[in-house]
């Protein structure tokens, strides 16, 4: 919200300077994001009138002007502006004046000059030269009633300051200059100048039929016919200036009036060309298949979730968002219909983003606009139209005001004792009553309790805490005492069996991964293709149309971040993310930290792409592969042992992916990105396949408590065993068979050789290979005998034969 300080002070003028006013607003919750002067520093520039303008004898594009600047004699000024003509009033920089600094940062000083042999005693200025505008339209023409000789800063009120407020969504009542003035009055006690809006006396009985078919879309609709308006009239300079200082350029008088009242009182309105409306106006929800060409030139397809104002032939505007091109006013418009309505916030919320644009009207209506003042605002607009665009033939019709259903104002109670507890300092019932009185709130009192009925312009007063916030912000946050906590601060000792998320971040980063943080809402395509989820949870009001669903996997976000890095010529990418996913789960109940039917577990996910190591002279480049990332996971979980079982996943290569098991429980997946998604997401083929993993965070945070182990008193015995197995026997299957065979003597088993002959022989057939395993046997209590050793080795051979069909190699 941007506005000039001078406009605010016409409604409420507290005894505060600009900085103090900005500090007051910020400390009351209306954060002042920026203070900016209307014009840069300059001096010595006055209002002057051109008395004569003659052609320069030595230059075709220069004129010699005689200028009245309020002095005893006219001044001679040489000027090259195309609009320099007799009778206009323009800014004159007199000798000794300083213009705003140029690109070099130094002010430009005016001296007596000579142009093509003719003396010039000053300089006539354009808006661009004064840094008031970027337009190059010649001299800045001032109002005809401008006082000659007056300082231009005083005439144009250039010592004004622009306030830019950063408002939270609950502060809809502060989206107007009057709304902010109402807050300043409550905070300072300075009088509030209420705008006087007298009803316009109708001169004709004409009414336009309006039907409200959707009470859940429109709660109140006010309008009036005005005939004989002059749309070619010029918008007054004071209105143009105020609009410009609110960041709104002047368009045409009718549009400017509508925008002016929106900034002034906070209510967007719309003006239709009456002659382009067919029969009547109907307020309803759109019908499937309907479309509308908007004022911005876009044509949008409508559906039943969008509110519209239509006539007998079609849709004329998007309710509360933007008007249609078909019934827009133009220079040929003579008769108009002025409309101001209350649109339900939920009926407008998110509709602008649905069509990939936003408007000031939609911004206000989706936060809530006062439903009680639609009629008064139509009256205000009508007065301005009569003053600016009216003439002898201008006639106003009677006000048509229809109400269907308005927001219920449910009383909210404040307990004084609770307010003191929440605020952190004593407040009395009289303090609370005084605050509510200054805010213009109606309330009733009983001992210790005040019950407030929220006014029509406050949509944010719903619970007791909202009232407590009003009390302390009006009393003033700087008045809060600096109270130290009374309870002793005792450090909580974390369990050694659980490491913190921060520690896990450090551990993953130590493996050369960089953390990334992504939105929880993602593209539906990522869910469908990379998570195998055809029905993700939809976002009702997405911040952007592609980010329309809640993620059930972190893999899509990492792939998208990889694409972002590759587009910026990164060749080696290591990423990880710790974040929440959102799964449909009917067993989840509603609570303070959960939503019914939605599970929200935390996951840790990573991605590796490109060379396995940083480039160096001592080794050749090698692309990262499955086993590199597998090693990273084993290091993160050590000394706990992970198992990797072949599995399939929607995002991963079917032959190069695995399910990760911890203590026999599946905790995630790991694997190469599927080739079709490498192609589908336009990843380069020369850098190898990205390897991804995703694990349950809770499992990653658990760890074993270190336990002391005595040094063995006996000597270990090593035995090598070579067996012939089918090619499809995996290392994991081999180790599982060995683990299930011994009686506690085998301390470790390591595969140290794999042999496959170039051609079949007597020992091995096609499809077979030899696996050599080294067994370490140890008994802590007694020395192993050869008999016990052979029994254990025989038991292993039998287990391998039964489980894997293995046989000893001859």
Short mmCIF file of C-alpha atoms in Angstrom, two decimals, residues 225-457:
data_model
loop_
_atom_site.label_atom_id
_atom_site.label_comp_id
_atom_site.label_asym_id
_atom_site.label_seq_id
_atom_site.Cartn_x
_atom_site.Cartn_y
_atom_site.Cartn_z
CA UNK A 225 -27.58 5.29 -13.66
CA UNK A 226 -25.97 8.60 -14.67
CA UNK A 227 -26.83 10.06 -18.09
CA UNK A 228 -25.12 12.73 -20.11
CA UNK A 229 -21.56 12.48 -18.77
CA UNK A 230 -18.63 14.06 -20.58
CA UNK A 231 -15.98 11.34 -20.76
CA UNK A 232 -13.63 13.65 -22.68
CA UNK A 233 -13.25 15.94 -19.68
CA UNK A 234 -9.80 16.29 -18.17
CA UNK A 235 -8.99 14.70 -14.83
CA UNK A 236 -8.08 17.45 -12.34
CA UNK A 237 -4.37 17.82 -11.64
CA UNK A 238 -4.87 17.25 -7.90
CA UNK A 239 -6.46 13.86 -8.58
CA UNK A 240 -3.81 12.90 -11.12
CA UNK A 241 -1.07 13.79 -8.63
CA UNK A 242 -2.62 11.79 -5.79
CA UNK A 243 -3.13 8.77 -8.03
CA UNK A 244 0.44 9.00 -9.29
CA UNK A 245 1.72 9.13 -5.73
CA UNK A 246 -0.25 5.96 -5.00
CA UNK A 247 1.48 4.29 -7.94
CA UNK A 248 -1.52 4.55 -10.30
CA UNK A 249 -1.25 6.38 -13.61
CA UNK A 250 -4.09 8.46 -14.96
CA UNK A 251 -6.20 6.70 -17.64
CA UNK A 252 -9.45 8.59 -18.21
CA UNK A 253 -11.69 10.67 -15.90
CA UNK A 254 -14.17 7.88 -15.11
CA UNK A 255 -11.46 5.28 -14.49
CA UNK A 256 -9.48 7.79 -12.45
CA UNK A 257 -12.50 8.58 -10.26
CA UNK A 258 -13.12 4.89 -9.59
CA UNK A 259 -9.45 4.33 -8.71
CA UNK A 260 -9.34 7.46 -6.57
CA UNK A 261 -12.23 6.34 -4.39
CA UNK A 262 -10.63 2.89 -4.08
CA UNK A 263 -7.42 4.41 -2.68
CA UNK A 264 -9.36 6.95 -0.61
CA UNK A 265 -12.00 4.72 1.02
CA UNK A 266 -10.80 1.20 0.21
CA UNK A 267 -13.69 0.05 -2.00
CA UNK A 268 -13.10 -1.03 -5.58
CA UNK A 269 -15.99 -0.18 -7.89
CA UNK A 270 -16.86 -0.52 -11.55
CA UNK A 271 -18.41 1.78 -14.12
CA UNK A 272 -20.27 0.21 -17.07
CA UNK A 273 -21.19 1.85 -20.35
CA UNK A 274 -24.98 1.74 -19.88
CA UNK A 275 -25.71 1.62 -23.60
CA UNK A 276 -23.65 -1.57 -23.97
CA UNK A 277 -25.64 -3.47 -21.31
CA UNK A 278 -28.46 -5.61 -22.67
CA UNK A 279 -31.70 -5.54 -20.65
CA UNK A 280 -30.39 -6.24 -17.13
CA UNK A 281 -27.48 -7.27 -14.94
CA UNK A 282 -27.39 -10.68 -13.26
CA UNK A 283 -24.94 -11.53 -10.47
CA UNK A 284 -24.25 -15.26 -10.64
CA UNK A 285 -21.65 -17.97 -10.89
CA UNK A 286 -20.24 -18.53 -14.36
CA UNK A 287 -21.43 -21.40 -16.51
CA UNK A 288 -19.04 -23.94 -18.06
CA UNK A 289 -18.07 -22.91 -21.56
CA UNK A 290 -18.47 -19.17 -21.01
CA UNK A 291 -15.58 -16.81 -21.72
CA UNK A 292 -14.85 -13.12 -21.25
CA UNK A 293 -12.51 -10.62 -22.84
CA UNK A 294 -11.12 -8.53 -20.01
CA UNK A 295 -10.04 -4.89 -19.87
CA UNK A 296 -6.40 -6.01 -20.01
CA UNK A 297 -7.03 -7.65 -23.41
CA UNK A 298 -6.91 -11.25 -22.19
CA UNK A 299 -9.74 -13.65 -22.98
CA UNK A 300 -10.34 -16.13 -20.17
CA UNK A 301 -12.34 -19.35 -20.06
CA UNK A 302 -14.74 -19.47 -17.12
CA UNK A 303 -16.16 -22.23 -14.97
CA UNK A 304 -18.63 -22.59 -12.12
CA UNK A 305 -16.07 -21.53 -9.49
CA UNK A 306 -15.84 -17.97 -10.84
CA UNK A 307 -18.35 -15.22 -10.02
CA UNK A 308 -19.51 -12.93 -12.82
CA UNK A 309 -21.80 -10.02 -13.60
CA UNK A 310 -23.69 -10.77 -16.81
CA UNK A 311 -26.46 -9.31 -18.94
CA UNK A 312 -29.00 -11.10 -21.10
CA UNK A 313 -26.41 -11.83 -23.81
CA UNK A 314 -23.30 -12.79 -21.90
CA UNK A 315 -20.75 -12.12 -19.20
CA UNK A 316 -19.74 -8.48 -18.67
CA UNK A 317 -17.21 -8.63 -15.79
CA UNK A 318 -15.41 -10.89 -13.33
CA UNK A 319 -17.00 -10.28 -9.94
CA UNK A 320 -14.66 -8.33 -7.69
CA UNK A 321 -11.66 -8.72 -10.01
CA UNK A 322 -11.85 -6.96 -13.39
CA UNK A 323 -14.39 -5.59 -15.84
CA UNK A 324 -14.99 -6.85 -19.33
CA UNK A 325 -13.98 -5.12 -22.54
CA UNK A 326 -17.45 -5.28 -24.12
CA UNK A 327 -19.10 -2.89 -21.64
CA UNK A 328 -16.07 -0.71 -20.85
CA UNK A 329 -16.42 3.08 -20.92
CA UNK A 330 -14.71 4.99 -23.72
CA UNK A 331 -14.52 8.53 -25.14
CA UNK A 332 -17.85 7.89 -26.88
CA UNK A 333 -19.62 6.89 -23.67
CA UNK A 334 -22.54 9.15 -22.71
CA UNK A 335 -24.57 7.10 -20.22
CA UNK A 336 -23.03 5.02 -17.43
CA UNK A 337 -23.95 2.66 -14.61
CA UNK A 338 -21.92 3.01 -11.40
CA UNK A 339 -21.64 -0.15 -9.28
CA UNK A 340 -20.25 -0.83 -5.81
CA UNK A 341 -20.76 -4.22 -4.16
CA UNK A 342 -19.74 -6.47 -1.32
CA UNK A 343 -18.24 -9.68 -2.68
CA UNK A 344 -17.65 -12.51 -0.25
CA UNK A 345 -13.88 -12.94 0.31
CA UNK A 346 -14.00 -16.71 -0.26
CA UNK A 347 -15.79 -16.13 -3.57
CA UNK A 348 -12.95 -13.93 -4.86
CA UNK A 349 -9.95 -15.56 -3.19
CA UNK A 350 -7.52 -17.15 -5.64
CA UNK A 351 -9.55 -16.34 -8.75
CA UNK A 352 -7.02 -13.79 -10.05
CA UNK A 353 -4.19 -16.31 -9.75
CA UNK A 354 -6.36 -18.82 -11.59
CA UNK A 355 -6.01 -16.56 -14.64
CA UNK A 356 -2.34 -15.63 -13.97
CA UNK A 357 -2.82 -11.97 -13.07
CA UNK A 358 -3.67 -9.89 -10.04
CA UNK A 359 -5.64 -6.68 -9.55
CA UNK A 360 -6.00 -4.09 -6.80
CA UNK A 361 -9.70 -4.93 -6.64
CA UNK A 362 -9.14 -8.66 -6.15
CA UNK A 363 -6.42 -7.95 -3.58
CA UNK A 364 -8.91 -5.99 -1.46
CA UNK A 365 -12.06 -8.06 -1.92
CA UNK A 366 -10.38 -11.36 -1.05
CA UNK A 367 -9.29 -9.84 2.27
CA UNK A 368 -12.62 -8.22 3.03
CA UNK A 369 -14.19 -4.84 2.20
CA UNK A 370 -16.68 -3.04 4.45
CA UNK A 371 -20.19 -4.21 3.39
CA UNK A 372 -21.93 -1.36 5.21
CA UNK A 373 -20.80 1.48 2.96
CA UNK A 374 -21.54 0.42 -0.61
CA UNK A 375 -24.30 3.03 -0.97
CA UNK A 376 -22.20 5.86 0.47
CA UNK A 377 -19.35 5.02 -1.86
CA UNK A 378 -21.65 5.12 -4.88
CA UNK A 379 -22.71 8.57 -3.66
CA UNK A 380 -19.05 9.66 -3.39
CA UNK A 381 -18.31 8.45 -6.91
CA UNK A 382 -21.47 10.16 -8.20
CA UNK A 383 -20.42 13.52 -6.71
CA UNK A 384 -16.98 13.29 -8.31
CA UNK A 385 -18.48 12.36 -11.68
CA UNK A 386 -20.84 15.34 -11.53
CA UNK A 387 -18.00 17.67 -10.56
CA UNK A 388 -15.51 16.47 -13.19
CA UNK A 389 -17.57 14.97 -16.03
CA UNK A 390 -20.89 16.69 -15.43
CA UNK A 391 -22.58 19.36 -17.46
CA UNK A 392 -25.93 21.00 -18.01
CA UNK A 393 -27.38 17.78 -19.40
CA UNK A 394 -26.01 15.40 -16.73
CA UNK A 395 -28.74 13.59 -14.77
CA UNK A 396 -28.50 11.02 -11.96
CA UNK A 397 -30.98 8.26 -11.31
CA UNK A 398 -32.03 6.98 -7.87
CA UNK A 399 -29.73 4.69 -5.91
CA UNK A 400 -30.57 0.99 -6.25
CA UNK A 401 -29.35 -0.87 -3.15
CA UNK A 402 -29.93 -4.63 -2.76
CA UNK A 403 -28.84 -6.75 0.20
CA UNK A 404 -28.95 -10.55 0.29
CA UNK A 405 -26.74 -11.74 3.13
CA UNK A 406 -24.02 -9.89 5.05
CA UNK A 407 -21.30 -11.30 7.33
CA UNK A 408 -22.51 -12.08 10.83
CA UNK A 409 -20.61 -10.11 13.45
CA UNK A 410 -20.19 -12.59 16.28
CA UNK A 411 -19.33 -10.91 19.61
CA UNK A 412 -15.89 -11.72 20.99
CA UNK A 413 -15.12 -11.58 24.72
CA UNK A 414 -11.88 -10.42 26.30
CA UNK A 415 -10.95 -11.43 29.84
CA UNK A 416 -8.85 -8.70 31.40
CA UNK A 417 -6.88 -11.17 33.52
CA UNK A 418 -5.99 -13.24 30.47
CA UNK A 419 -5.04 -10.10 28.53
CA UNK A 420 -2.59 -9.16 31.30
CA UNK A 421 -1.11 -12.66 31.24
CA UNK A 422 -0.70 -12.78 27.46
CA UNK A 423 0.62 -9.22 27.15
CA UNK A 424 3.07 -9.67 29.99
CA UNK A 425 2.20 -6.55 31.96
CA UNK A 426 -0.76 -5.40 34.04
CA UNK A 427 -3.67 -3.84 32.14
CA UNK A 428 -6.91 -2.71 33.70
CA UNK A 429 -10.44 -2.96 32.44
CA UNK A 430 -10.39 0.83 31.99
CA UNK A 431 -7.28 0.51 29.77
CA UNK A 432 -9.04 -2.04 27.55
CA UNK A 433 -12.23 0.03 27.40
CA UNK A 434 -10.24 3.13 26.46
CA UNK A 435 -8.52 1.26 23.61
CA UNK A 436 -11.80 -0.08 22.22
CA UNK A 437 -13.34 3.39 22.38
CA UNK A 438 -10.46 4.91 20.44
CA UNK A 439 -10.76 2.14 17.84
CA UNK A 440 -14.46 2.84 17.40
CA UNK A 441 -15.53 -0.61 18.64
CA UNK A 442 -18.89 -1.26 20.28
CA UNK A 443 -18.56 -3.24 23.50
CA UNK A 444 -20.34 -4.23 26.68
CA UNK A 445 -18.75 -4.66 30.09
CA UNK A 446 -19.15 -6.96 33.05
CA UNK A 447 -16.61 -7.20 35.87
CA UNK A 448 -13.36 -8.49 34.34
CA UNK A 449 -14.84 -9.10 30.88
CA UNK A 450 -15.42 -6.89 27.82
CA UNK A 451 -17.51 -8.22 24.94
CA UNK A 452 -16.83 -6.56 21.60
CA UNK A 453 -19.05 -6.66 18.54
CA UNK A 454 -16.64 -6.31 15.59
CA UNK A 455 -17.49 -3.40 13.26
CA UNK A 456 -18.33 -4.00 9.62
CA UNK A 457 -14.84 -3.01 8.45
#
